[in-house]
Every structure is written in C-alpha cells, then in structure tokens.
XYZ file of C-alpha atoms in Angstrom:
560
model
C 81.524 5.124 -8.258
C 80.274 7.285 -5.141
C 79.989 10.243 -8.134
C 77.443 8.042 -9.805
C 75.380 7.465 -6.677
C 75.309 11.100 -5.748
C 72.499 13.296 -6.725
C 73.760 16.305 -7.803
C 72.511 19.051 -6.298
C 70.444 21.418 -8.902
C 72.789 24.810 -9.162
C 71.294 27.978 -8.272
C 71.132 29.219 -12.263
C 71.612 27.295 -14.969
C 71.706 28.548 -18.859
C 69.873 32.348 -19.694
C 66.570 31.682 -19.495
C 65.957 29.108 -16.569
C 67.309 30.951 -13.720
C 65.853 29.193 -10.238
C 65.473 32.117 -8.930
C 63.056 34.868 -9.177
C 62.666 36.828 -12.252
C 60.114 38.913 -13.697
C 58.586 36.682 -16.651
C 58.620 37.733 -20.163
C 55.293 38.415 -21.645
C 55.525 35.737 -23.796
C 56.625 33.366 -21.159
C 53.527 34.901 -19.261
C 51.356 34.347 -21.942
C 52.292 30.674 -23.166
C 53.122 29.539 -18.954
C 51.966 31.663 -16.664
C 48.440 32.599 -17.686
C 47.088 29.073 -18.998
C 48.997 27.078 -15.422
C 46.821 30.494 -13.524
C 43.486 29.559 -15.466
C 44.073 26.063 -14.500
C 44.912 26.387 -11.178
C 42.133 28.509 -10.602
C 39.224 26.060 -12.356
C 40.495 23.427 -9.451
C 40.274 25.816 -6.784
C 36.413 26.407 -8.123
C 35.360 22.955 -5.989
C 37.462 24.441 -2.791
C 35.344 27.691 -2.959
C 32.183 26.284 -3.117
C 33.129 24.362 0.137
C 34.386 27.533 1.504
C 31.054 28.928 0.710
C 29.251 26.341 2.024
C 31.673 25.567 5.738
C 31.088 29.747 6.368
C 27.504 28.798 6.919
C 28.237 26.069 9.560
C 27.604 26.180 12.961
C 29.242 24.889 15.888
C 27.947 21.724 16.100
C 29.097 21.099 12.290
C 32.941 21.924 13.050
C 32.627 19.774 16.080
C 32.219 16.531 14.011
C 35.833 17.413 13.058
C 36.817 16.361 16.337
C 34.493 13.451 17.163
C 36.581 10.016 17.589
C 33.983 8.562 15.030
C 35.732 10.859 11.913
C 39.581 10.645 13.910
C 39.291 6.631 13.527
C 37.843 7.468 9.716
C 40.457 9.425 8.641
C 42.818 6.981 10.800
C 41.192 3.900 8.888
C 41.705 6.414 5.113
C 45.421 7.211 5.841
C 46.254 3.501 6.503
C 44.247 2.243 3.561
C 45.929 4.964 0.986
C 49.498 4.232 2.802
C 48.945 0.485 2.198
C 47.933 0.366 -1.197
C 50.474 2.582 -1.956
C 52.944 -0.049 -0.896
C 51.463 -2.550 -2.074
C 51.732 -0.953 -5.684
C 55.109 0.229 -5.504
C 55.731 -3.531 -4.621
C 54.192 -5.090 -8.167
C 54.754 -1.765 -10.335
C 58.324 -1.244 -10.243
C 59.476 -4.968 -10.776
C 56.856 -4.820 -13.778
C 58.197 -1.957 -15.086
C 61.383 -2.843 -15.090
C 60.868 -6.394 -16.452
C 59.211 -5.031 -19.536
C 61.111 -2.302 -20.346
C 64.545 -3.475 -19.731
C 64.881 -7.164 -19.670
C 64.404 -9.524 -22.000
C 61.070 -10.765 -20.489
C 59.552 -13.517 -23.260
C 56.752 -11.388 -24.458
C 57.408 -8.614 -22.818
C 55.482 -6.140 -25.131
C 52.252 -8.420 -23.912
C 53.250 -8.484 -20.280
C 53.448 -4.559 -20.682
C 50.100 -4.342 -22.002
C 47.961 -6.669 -19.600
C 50.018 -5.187 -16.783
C 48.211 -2.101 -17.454
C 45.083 -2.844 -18.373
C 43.290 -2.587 -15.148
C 43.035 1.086 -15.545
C 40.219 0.449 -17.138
C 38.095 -1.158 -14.943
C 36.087 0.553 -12.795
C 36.427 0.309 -8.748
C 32.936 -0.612 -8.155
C 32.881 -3.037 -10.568
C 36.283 -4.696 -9.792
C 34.890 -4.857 -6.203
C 31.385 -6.719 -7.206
C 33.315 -8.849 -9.312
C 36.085 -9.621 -6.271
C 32.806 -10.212 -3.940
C 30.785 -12.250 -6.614
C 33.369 -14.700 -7.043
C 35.748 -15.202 -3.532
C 32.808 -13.527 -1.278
C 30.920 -15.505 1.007
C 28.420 -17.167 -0.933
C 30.181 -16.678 -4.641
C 30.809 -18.490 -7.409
C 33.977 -20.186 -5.963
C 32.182 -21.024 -3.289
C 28.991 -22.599 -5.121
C 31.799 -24.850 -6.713
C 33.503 -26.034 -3.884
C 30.267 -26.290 -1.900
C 29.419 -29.028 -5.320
C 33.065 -30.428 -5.146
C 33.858 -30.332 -1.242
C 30.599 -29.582 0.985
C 31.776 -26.231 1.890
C 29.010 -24.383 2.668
C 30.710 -20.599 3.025
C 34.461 -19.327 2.459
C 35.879 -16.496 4.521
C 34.353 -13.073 4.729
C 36.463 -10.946 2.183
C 34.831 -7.545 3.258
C 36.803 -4.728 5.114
C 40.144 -3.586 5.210
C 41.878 -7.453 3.099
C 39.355 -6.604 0.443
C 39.442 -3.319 -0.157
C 43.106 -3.288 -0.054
C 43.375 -6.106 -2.566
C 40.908 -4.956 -5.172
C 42.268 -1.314 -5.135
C 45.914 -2.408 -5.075
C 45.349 -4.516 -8.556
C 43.497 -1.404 -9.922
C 45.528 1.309 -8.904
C 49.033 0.260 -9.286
C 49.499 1.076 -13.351
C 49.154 4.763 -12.091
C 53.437 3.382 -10.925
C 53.748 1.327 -13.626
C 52.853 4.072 -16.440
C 55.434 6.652 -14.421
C 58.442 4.202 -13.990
C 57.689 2.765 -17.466
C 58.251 5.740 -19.272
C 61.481 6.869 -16.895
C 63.238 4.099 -17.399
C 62.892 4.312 -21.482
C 64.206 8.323 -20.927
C 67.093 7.280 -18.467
C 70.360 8.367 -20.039
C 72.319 5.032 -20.355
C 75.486 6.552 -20.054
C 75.660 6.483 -16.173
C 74.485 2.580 -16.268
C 77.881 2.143 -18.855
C 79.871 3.721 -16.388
C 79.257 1.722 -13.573
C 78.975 -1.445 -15.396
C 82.964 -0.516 -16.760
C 83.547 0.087 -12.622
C 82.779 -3.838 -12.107
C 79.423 -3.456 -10.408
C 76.341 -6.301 -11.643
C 73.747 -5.567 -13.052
C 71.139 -6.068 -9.644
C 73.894 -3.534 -8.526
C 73.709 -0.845 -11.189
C 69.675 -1.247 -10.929
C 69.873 -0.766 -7.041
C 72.406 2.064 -7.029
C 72.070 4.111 -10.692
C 69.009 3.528 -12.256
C 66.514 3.302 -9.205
C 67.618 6.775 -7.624
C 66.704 7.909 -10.649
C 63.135 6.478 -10.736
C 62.685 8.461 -7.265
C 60.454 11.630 -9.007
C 58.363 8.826 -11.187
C 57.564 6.479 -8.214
C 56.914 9.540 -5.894
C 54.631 11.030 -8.633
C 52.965 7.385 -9.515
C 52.466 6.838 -5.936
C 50.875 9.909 -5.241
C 48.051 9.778 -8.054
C 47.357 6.031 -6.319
C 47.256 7.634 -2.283
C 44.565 10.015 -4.155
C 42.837 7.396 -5.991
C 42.590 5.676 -3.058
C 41.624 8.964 -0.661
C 39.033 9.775 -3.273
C 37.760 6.145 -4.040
C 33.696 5.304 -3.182
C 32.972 2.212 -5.233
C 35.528 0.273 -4.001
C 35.042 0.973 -0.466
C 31.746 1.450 -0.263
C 31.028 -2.357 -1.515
C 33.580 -3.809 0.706
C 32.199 -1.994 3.664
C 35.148 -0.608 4.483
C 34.410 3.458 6.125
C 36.586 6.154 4.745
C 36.359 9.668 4.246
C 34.789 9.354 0.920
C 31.521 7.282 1.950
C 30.948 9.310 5.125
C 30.719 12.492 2.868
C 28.564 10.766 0.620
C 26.167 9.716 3.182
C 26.279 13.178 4.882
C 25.078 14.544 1.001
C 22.908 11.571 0.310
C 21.833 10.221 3.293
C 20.995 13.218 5.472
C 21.064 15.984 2.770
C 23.395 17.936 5.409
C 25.381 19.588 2.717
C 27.225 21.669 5.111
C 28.507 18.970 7.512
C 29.907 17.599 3.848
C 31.249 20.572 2.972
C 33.249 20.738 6.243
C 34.318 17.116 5.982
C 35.055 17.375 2.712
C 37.638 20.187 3.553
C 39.354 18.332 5.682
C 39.916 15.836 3.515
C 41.712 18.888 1.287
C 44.292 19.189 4.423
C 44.984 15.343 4.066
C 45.622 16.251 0.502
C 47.499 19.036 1.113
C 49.879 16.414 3.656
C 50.640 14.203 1.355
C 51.747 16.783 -1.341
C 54.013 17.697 1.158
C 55.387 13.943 1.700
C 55.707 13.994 -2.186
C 57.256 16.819 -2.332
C 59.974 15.725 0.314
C 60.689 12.275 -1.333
C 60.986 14.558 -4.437
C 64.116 16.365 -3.033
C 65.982 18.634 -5.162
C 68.019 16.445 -6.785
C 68.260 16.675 -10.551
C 67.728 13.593 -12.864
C 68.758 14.555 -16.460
C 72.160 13.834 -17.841
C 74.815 16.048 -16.785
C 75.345 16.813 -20.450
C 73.197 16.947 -23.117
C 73.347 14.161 -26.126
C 71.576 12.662 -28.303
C 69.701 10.025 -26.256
C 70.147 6.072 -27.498
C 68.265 3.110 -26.324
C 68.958 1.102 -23.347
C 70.682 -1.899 -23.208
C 68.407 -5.222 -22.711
C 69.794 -6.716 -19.927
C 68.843 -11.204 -20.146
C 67.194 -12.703 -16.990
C 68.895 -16.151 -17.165
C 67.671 -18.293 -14.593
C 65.195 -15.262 -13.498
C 63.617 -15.818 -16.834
C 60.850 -17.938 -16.065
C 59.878 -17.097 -12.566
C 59.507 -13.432 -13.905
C 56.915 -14.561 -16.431
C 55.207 -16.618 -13.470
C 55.111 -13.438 -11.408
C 53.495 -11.495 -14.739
C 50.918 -14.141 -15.377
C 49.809 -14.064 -11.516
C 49.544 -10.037 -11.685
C 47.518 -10.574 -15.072
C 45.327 -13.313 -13.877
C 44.910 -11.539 -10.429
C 43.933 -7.908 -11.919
C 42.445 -8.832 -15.693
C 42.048 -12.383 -16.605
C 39.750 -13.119 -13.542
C 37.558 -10.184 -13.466
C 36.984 -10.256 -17.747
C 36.083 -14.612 -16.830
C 34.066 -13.069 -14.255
C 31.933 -10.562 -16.625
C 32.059 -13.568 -18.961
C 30.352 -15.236 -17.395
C 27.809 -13.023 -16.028
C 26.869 -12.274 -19.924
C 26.648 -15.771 -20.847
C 24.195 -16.248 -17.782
C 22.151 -13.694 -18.551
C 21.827 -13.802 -22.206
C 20.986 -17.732 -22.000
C 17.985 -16.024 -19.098
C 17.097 -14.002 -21.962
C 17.997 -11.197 -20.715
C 17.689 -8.644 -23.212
C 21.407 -6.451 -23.581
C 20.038 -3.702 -26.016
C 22.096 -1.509 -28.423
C 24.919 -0.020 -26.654
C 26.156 2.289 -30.138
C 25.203 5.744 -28.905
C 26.888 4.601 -25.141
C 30.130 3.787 -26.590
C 29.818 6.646 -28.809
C 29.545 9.064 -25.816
C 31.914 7.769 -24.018
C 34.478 7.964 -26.690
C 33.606 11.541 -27.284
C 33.568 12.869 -23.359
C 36.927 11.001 -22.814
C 39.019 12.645 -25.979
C 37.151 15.940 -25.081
C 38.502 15.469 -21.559
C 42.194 13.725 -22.382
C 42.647 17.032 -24.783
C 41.462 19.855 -22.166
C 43.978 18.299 -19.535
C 46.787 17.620 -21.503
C 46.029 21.688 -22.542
C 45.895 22.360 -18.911
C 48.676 20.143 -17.776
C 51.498 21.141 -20.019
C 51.857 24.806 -18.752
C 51.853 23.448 -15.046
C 54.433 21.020 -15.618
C 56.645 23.059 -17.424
C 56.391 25.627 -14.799
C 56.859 22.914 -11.949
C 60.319 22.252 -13.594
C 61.986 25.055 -15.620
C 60.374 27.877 -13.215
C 60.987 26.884 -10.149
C 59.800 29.357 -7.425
C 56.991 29.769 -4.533
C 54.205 30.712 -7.464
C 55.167 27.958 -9.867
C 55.295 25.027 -6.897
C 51.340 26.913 -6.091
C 50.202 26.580 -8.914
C 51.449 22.818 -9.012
C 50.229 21.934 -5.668
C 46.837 23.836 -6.010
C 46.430 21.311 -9.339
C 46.556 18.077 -7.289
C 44.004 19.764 -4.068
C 40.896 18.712 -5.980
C 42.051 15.241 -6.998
C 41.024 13.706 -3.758
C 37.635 14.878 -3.474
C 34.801 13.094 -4.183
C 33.740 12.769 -7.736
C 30.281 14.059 -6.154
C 31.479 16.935 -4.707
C 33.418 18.817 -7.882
C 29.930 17.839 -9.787
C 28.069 19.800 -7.345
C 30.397 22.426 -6.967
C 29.799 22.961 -10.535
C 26.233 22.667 -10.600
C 26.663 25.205 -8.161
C 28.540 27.934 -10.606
C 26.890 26.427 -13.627
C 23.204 27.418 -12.622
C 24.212 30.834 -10.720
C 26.990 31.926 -12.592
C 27.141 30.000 -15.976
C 23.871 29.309 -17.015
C 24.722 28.855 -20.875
C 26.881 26.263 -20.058
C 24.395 24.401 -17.401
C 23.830 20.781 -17.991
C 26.505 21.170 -21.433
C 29.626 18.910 -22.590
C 32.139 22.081 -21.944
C 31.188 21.572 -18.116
C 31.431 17.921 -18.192
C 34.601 18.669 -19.817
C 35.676 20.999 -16.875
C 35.024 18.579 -14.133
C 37.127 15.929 -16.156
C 39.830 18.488 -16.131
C 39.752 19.075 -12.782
C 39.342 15.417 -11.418
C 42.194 14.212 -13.888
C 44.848 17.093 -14.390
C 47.101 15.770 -11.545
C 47.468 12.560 -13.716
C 49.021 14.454 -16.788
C 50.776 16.928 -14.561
C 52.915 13.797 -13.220
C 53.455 12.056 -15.983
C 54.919 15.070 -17.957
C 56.640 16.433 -15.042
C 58.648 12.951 -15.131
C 59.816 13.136 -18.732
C 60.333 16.799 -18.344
C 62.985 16.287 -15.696
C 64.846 14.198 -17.776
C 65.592 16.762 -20.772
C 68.712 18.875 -20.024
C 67.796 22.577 -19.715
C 71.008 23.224 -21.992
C 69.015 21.771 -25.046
C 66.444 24.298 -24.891
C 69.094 26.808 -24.339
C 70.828 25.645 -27.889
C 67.921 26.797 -29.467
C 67.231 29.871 -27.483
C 70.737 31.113 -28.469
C 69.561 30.495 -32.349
C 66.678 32.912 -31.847
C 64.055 30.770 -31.270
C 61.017 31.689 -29.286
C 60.463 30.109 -26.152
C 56.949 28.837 -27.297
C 58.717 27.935 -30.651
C 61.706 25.928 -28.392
C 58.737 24.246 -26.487
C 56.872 22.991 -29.085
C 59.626 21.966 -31.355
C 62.130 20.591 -29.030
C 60.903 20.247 -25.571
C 57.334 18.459 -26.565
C 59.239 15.770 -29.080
C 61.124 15.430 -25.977
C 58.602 14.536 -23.586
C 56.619 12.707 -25.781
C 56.525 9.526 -23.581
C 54.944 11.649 -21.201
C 52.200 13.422 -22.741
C 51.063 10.185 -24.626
C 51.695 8.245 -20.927
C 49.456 11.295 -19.375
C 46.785 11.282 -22.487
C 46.363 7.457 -22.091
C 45.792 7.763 -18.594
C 43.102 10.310 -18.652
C 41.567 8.794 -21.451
C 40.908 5.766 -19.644
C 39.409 7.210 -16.232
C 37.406 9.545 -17.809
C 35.430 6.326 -19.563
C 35.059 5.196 -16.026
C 34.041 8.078 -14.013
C 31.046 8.373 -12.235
C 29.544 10.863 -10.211
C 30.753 13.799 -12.331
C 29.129 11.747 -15.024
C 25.926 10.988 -13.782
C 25.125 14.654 -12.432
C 26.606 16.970 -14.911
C 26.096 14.998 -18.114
C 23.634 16.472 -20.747
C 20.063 15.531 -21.027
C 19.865 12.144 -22.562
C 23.600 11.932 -22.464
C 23.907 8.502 -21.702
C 27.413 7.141 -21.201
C 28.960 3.072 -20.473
C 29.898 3.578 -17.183
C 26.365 5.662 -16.564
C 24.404 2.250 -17.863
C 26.801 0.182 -15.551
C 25.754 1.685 -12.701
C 22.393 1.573 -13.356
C 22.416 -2.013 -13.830
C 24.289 -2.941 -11.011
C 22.444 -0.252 -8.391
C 19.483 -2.671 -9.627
C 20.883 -5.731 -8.895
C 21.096 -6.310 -12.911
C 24.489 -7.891 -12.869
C 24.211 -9.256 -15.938
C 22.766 -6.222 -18.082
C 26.262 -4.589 -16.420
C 28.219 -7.537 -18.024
C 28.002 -6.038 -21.445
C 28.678 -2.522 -21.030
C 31.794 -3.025 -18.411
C 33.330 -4.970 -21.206
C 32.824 -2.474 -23.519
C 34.885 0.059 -21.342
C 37.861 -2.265 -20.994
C 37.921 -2.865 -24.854
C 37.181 0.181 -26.184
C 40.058 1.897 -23.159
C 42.781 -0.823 -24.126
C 42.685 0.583 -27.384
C 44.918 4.015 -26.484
C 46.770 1.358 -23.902
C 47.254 -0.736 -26.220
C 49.103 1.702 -29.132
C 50.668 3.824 -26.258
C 52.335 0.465 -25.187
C 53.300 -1.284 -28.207
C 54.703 1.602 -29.841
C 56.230 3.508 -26.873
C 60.443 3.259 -26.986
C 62.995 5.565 -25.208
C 62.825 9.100 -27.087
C 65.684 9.569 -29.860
C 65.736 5.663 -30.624
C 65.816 4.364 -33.740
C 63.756 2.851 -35.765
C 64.748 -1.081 -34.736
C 64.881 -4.163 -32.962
C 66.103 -4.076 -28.952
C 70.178 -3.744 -28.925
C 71.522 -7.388 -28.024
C 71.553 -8.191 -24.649
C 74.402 -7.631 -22.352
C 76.003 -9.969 -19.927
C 74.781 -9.783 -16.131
C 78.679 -10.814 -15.314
C-alpha cells in the first residue's frame, strides 16, 4: 500500500518527444505551442506595461504610500480575506464534488448543477441581495420586527459579510476543478487498495485525494484571485482591500499614478501566491503509470451518510442560489405591482450572449497552447509563460480596461471602442480560468499515448487535436463554461471598453442598482443566471469520466 500513497516522482525524460529538459523546439511545435502561449502571454503583460508606464512617472511621495501603515493593514486585511475564503471553499467544494460525482447522492445530477450555479451571479449583486435581506434594516428584519418587535438585527458589514457572500460565490471555481478530476482519475489505483483491505473513507483520504492536489491548488487559486481582484463585493460590505483603494485613487482623486503604483503591488501579491501554487503543485505526476483505456468509476453508496449529505447540499443551495433568486423575486414582484416599468431586455441578452461566446472562444484559443506547454514542456520559458498568464487576473477589472484604452487610442485606433478589444480584455481577465482547468485534465493523460501516435507518423498538431483534445475534453468544456459565465457578469471592462450603444445585462444592472433602482435590477440579474445556467447546465448533465460508455452508473460497491 505505501506504493499507492507515494507520488512518483516525474523522471527526467519520458517517451521522444516530451523530454523535461531543454530542447530546441521543432518549428511546428513552435508554431502550434510556442508562438500562440508567446502572443498570449504577451496581450496580459499589455495591462503590466501600461502601469510600468505610468509608476516611471511617480514621484517620491507616490512610492511612499507603499510603505504607509494605512496600505500594510490593506494588503494585511486582502491577504486574510483571499486566505479565508479560500478555506472556506475548499471546505464546501471538495465534499460537493465528491458527493456528486462519486456517490450515489439521490439526485445527484441536480445537486451538481445548483452547486454550481452561483457562478453566475454577480458579486455586487450577491452582496445587495445578502445586505437587503439579513442587513440591518432588511427584509428579515421588517418580518421579525412584525412577528417579534425587533427593531434591528446585527450589523452584517465587514470582514463576516464579505467573507460569506464571496465564499458562496466563489467556491464552484473548486468545485468545477475537483469535479472534472475525479471523473479522469484512473480507477485502477482505488481497485488496488480496496483488494489491500482499506475502506472506502480510507482509499478517498489516501488514493484519490492526493490526486486531487493539482485541481484544488488550481481551483483555489482562481478563488484567492477572485477574491484579490473583487470590488462589488467588498466595496458594499465596506470591507477595504486593495481593489477599492485603487479604485478610489482612479475615481476618487483621479491620481492615476498613485493607482498605477498600487496597482503593481498588488501584481507582487499575485506573483506570491503563484508561487504558493506552484509549491502545493509539487512535481509529482498524477496520470496512470500506464496507459489504458480509461473506464468509469465505481459509485460508491452513502448508507447512513445518505441523507445528511443531501441536507448539507440543500443548505449550500439554499445558502448560495435559492435565497438570492427569492430575493430578486421578490424585488420584481415589488416593483412591477409599483408599476415600475422593466422594458425590453432582447438586444441586452443578445449582447451578452454574443461578448461571452466571443470571449469563451478567444481564451479557450489562448489557453490551450499555455496549458499544453505548462505540462508536456516543462522548462523556465514554458512555467513564464504560465505564470505571466495568471499576473493580470488579479487586477482590477478597471485597470486592464484602461490599460487598453490606453493602447487602443495611441496605438490601435481601428480597433478603439470595437468588440475585438472587448474581446481582448475578456481574454486577459479570464485566461487563468481555462489555463487551470485544462492543465488539470491534461495531467491526467499519459504522455505514452501521444507517443503511440507520434511513432505512427502523426504530427504533433495532428496527435493534439485528435488524441490529446478528446482527452481533455472535461477540461476545455469545464474551462469554456467557466468563462462563459463571468464574462456575462463582468463589469468594468464592460462598461468602459464596450462599443457605442453596446448595451449589455450586467451594464443595465449596474445602472439600476448605482440608482438605487433595485427593482429595475431584478429583471436583468435574473436574466444572467438563466441565460449562464444554460452552458452549466449541459456541461453538467452531460459531463462523465472521458472513455465511458454510453450508460447508466456501474452498481455500487460495498463501503465494507
């Protein structure tokens, strides 16, 4: 048993044609790779030089704020809200993941899709809707002031609420990444150990969660930068991090410069917890030691677990959708029987639709190169090129918009104020989310399959799209979904780089709610959670482990 606990150490070559170490690339491996994983790397790093641009023209006094205890106890206050929630989602993803991919949860296929459904809700909303029903003087409140006398509740604002609200909204970025490892996991190891006498709590604790390591360290870094990057959120839970100080230095005092300086130091906090990633990453290797065809996992039965795990799925669900789609409910209903007038919302829906398949496209284009570098190229310019890919995802939304104003009306003026730049700022704010979620699948497919083809002549372009890509299929549609779904619900970018009369859902949310409008929000928040289940919803119902057959679950084995 200690061999199935080990993790084998990758070799220092492995089959002609992934050597670890350095080799001069083929053209055609520098044409397919190396060049597209180069142009991506270097649209992120367009952000990071218009902050260079702009911190060279900074005095003193603005690279002293760097040391003022003021931004220390900010960043101090960001690192322990990112670390938190972090936690906090590790805590409900994995048991969700593992409930409804490998047990045999009663409706399991539903828990899977309501467990990640709060993707699609936007932080700022989520946040209103947190404060407009448990705040001070909300709804729940009003009731129990009718019911009991009370007259206020608790104040939720600060570090409890933020916490909460982007702990139920961030945590399918884990649940997404574990999902789809745990329907690529080989079975064969979990077989073994089961024949050695061990449970199956113990085969979960020592075979199959090692092996979730590289998609819980990649899930949980996409949340620490959803959370480093996060505004809404924060901002209406008053709750000072990095990401409202910057936008107060660009909104509030029109000190672009001090931003720009800030705003690189949150790059460095970025650039430390790559570095923690890439540790928990090790260099471990988690695809079978042989290759074979893959078969579906066994269903293991939760007995007297049964219940309790659906309890702890319907509290998640209630928590994180049920409550805050009541909540908009509600809000409609209000304001349509005030007569408040919702208006056609066609063309909205119809832009948003378009911007997030034009942007779920361009990444997964940008994404696959990097990832396939990342894992069958290892060396000090293939990790660059993956690390330089996540830099930008912590920024501001605001910032990468303006960065690109910046190029777009200086250097790009055909493409000022145009859907292809709207396009690039979605692939720069969301390529770390594909990049992780193929990387994971991508691990799991033995380099020796490629190889087999190789050795039949096949082009390495040819081997990727015809073996490798069927392969990681789980992971592309896993990454696709996921961009698909912020890029309905992103902001700033959004709002500043979108074409002239290119009006979008989450562009008419904010406007309501910046108005106080909550109601005229109502309608147009729902439409982003219905029209972005959708791609959850078929990604979900449909998704299996790779190589299965077409057919019901294998019976369930005994937990004796």
């Amino acid at each position: 048993m200690t061999e199935l606990n080990r993790q084998m150490p990758e070799p220092a070559t492995t089959p002609t044609g992934f050597k670890r170490r350095a080799h001069p690339p083929s053209l055609r491996s520098l044409l397919a790779l190396w060049l597209p994983g180069g142009l991506a790397a270097l649209a992120v790093l367009l952000p990071v030089f218009y902050l260079l641009l702009r911190a060279s023209q900074a005095g003193a006094e603005a690279w002293a704020l760097l040391l003022r205890p003021a931004t220390l106890q900010t960043l101090g206050r960001t690192v322990l809200l990112a670390g938190s929630v972090t936690l906090a989602s590790m805590l409900l993803a994995v048991p969700l993941a593992w409930l409804t991919a490998r047990t045999d949860l009663p409706g399991r296929r539903f828990w899977a899709l309501t467990s990640a459904l709060p993707l699609v809700i936007p932080s700022y909303v989520g946040a209103y809707l947190l404060v407009s029903t448990l705040g001070p003087r909300g709804m729940l409140q009003g009731w129990l002031e009718d019911w009991l006398g009370v007259t206020r509740l608790p104040e939720i604002y600060g570090f409890p609420g933020a916490l909460f609200i982007l702990t139920i909204l961030s945590y399918p970025f884990i649940l997404l990444s574990v999902r789809a490892a745990l329907l690529r996991i080989d079975p064969a190891l979990e077989e073994a150990a089961r024949s050695l006498g061990l449970s199956a709590w113990q085969v979960f604790w020592r075979v199959v969660l090692p092996q979730l390591r590289p998609a819980i360290a990649a899930g949980g870094m996409l949340v620490a930068l959803y959370v480093v990057r996060d505004f809404g959120a924060v901002a209406i839970m008053r709750y000072n991090t990095f990401t409202r100080v910057i936008y107060l230095q660009y909104s509030a005092t029109f000190d672009r410069t001090a931003a720009a300086v800030l705003a690189l130091a949150l790059v460095a906090l970025t650039l430390a917890l790559l570095g923690v990633e890439t540790w928990t990453r090790g260099r471990a290797r988690y695809h079978a030691s042989e290759a074979s065809h893959p078969r579906p996992p066994a269903i293991l039965p939760l007995g007297r677990w049964r219940w309790p795990a659906v309890l702890f799925c319907a509290a998640v669900a209630f928590a994180a959708v049920l409550m805050p789609a009541l909540n908009l409910l509600y809000w409609l209903g209000r304001g349509l029987a005030a007569g408040e007038q919702v208006g056609a919302l066609w063309l909205e829906t119809r832009n948003s639709i378009i911007a997030a398949a034009l942007a779920a496209g361009a990444t997964l284009a940008a994404a696959l190169p990097v990832a396939a570098l990342s894992v069958r190229y290892r060396g000090r310019a293939s990790r660059l090129i993956e690390r330089l890919t996540y830099s930008a995802f912590a920024l501001p939304g605001i910032v990468i918009a303006l960065a690109l104003v910046f190029f777009g009306a200086n250097y790009a003026r055909p493409f000022y104020q145009t859907l292809p730049l709207l396009t690039l700022a979605y692939v720069i704010l969301f390529v770390p989310e594909a990049v992780g979620a193929i990387r994971t699948s991508l691990l799991q497919v033995h380099p020796s399959m490629e190889e087999a083809a190789r050795g039949l002549g096949r082009s390495p372009l040819a081997v990727f799209r015809s073996i490798t890509l069927p392969l990681v299929r789980p992971g592309v549609a896993s990454g696709a979904a996921l961009v698909f779904l912020t890029a309905m619900k992103e902001l700033p970018a959004t709002l500043i780089l979108a074409p002239i009369g290119f009006k979008t859902l989450a562009t008419g949310v904010w406007g309501a709610v910046s108005e106080a409008f909550f109601a005229r929000a109502a309608a147009p928040a729902l439409l982003i959670v219905l029209v972005s289940s959708v791609p959850m919803a078929l990604l979900l119902l449909r998704d299996r482990p790779t190589g299965a057959p077409e057919r019901p679950d294998p019976a369930p084995t005994s937990l004796g």
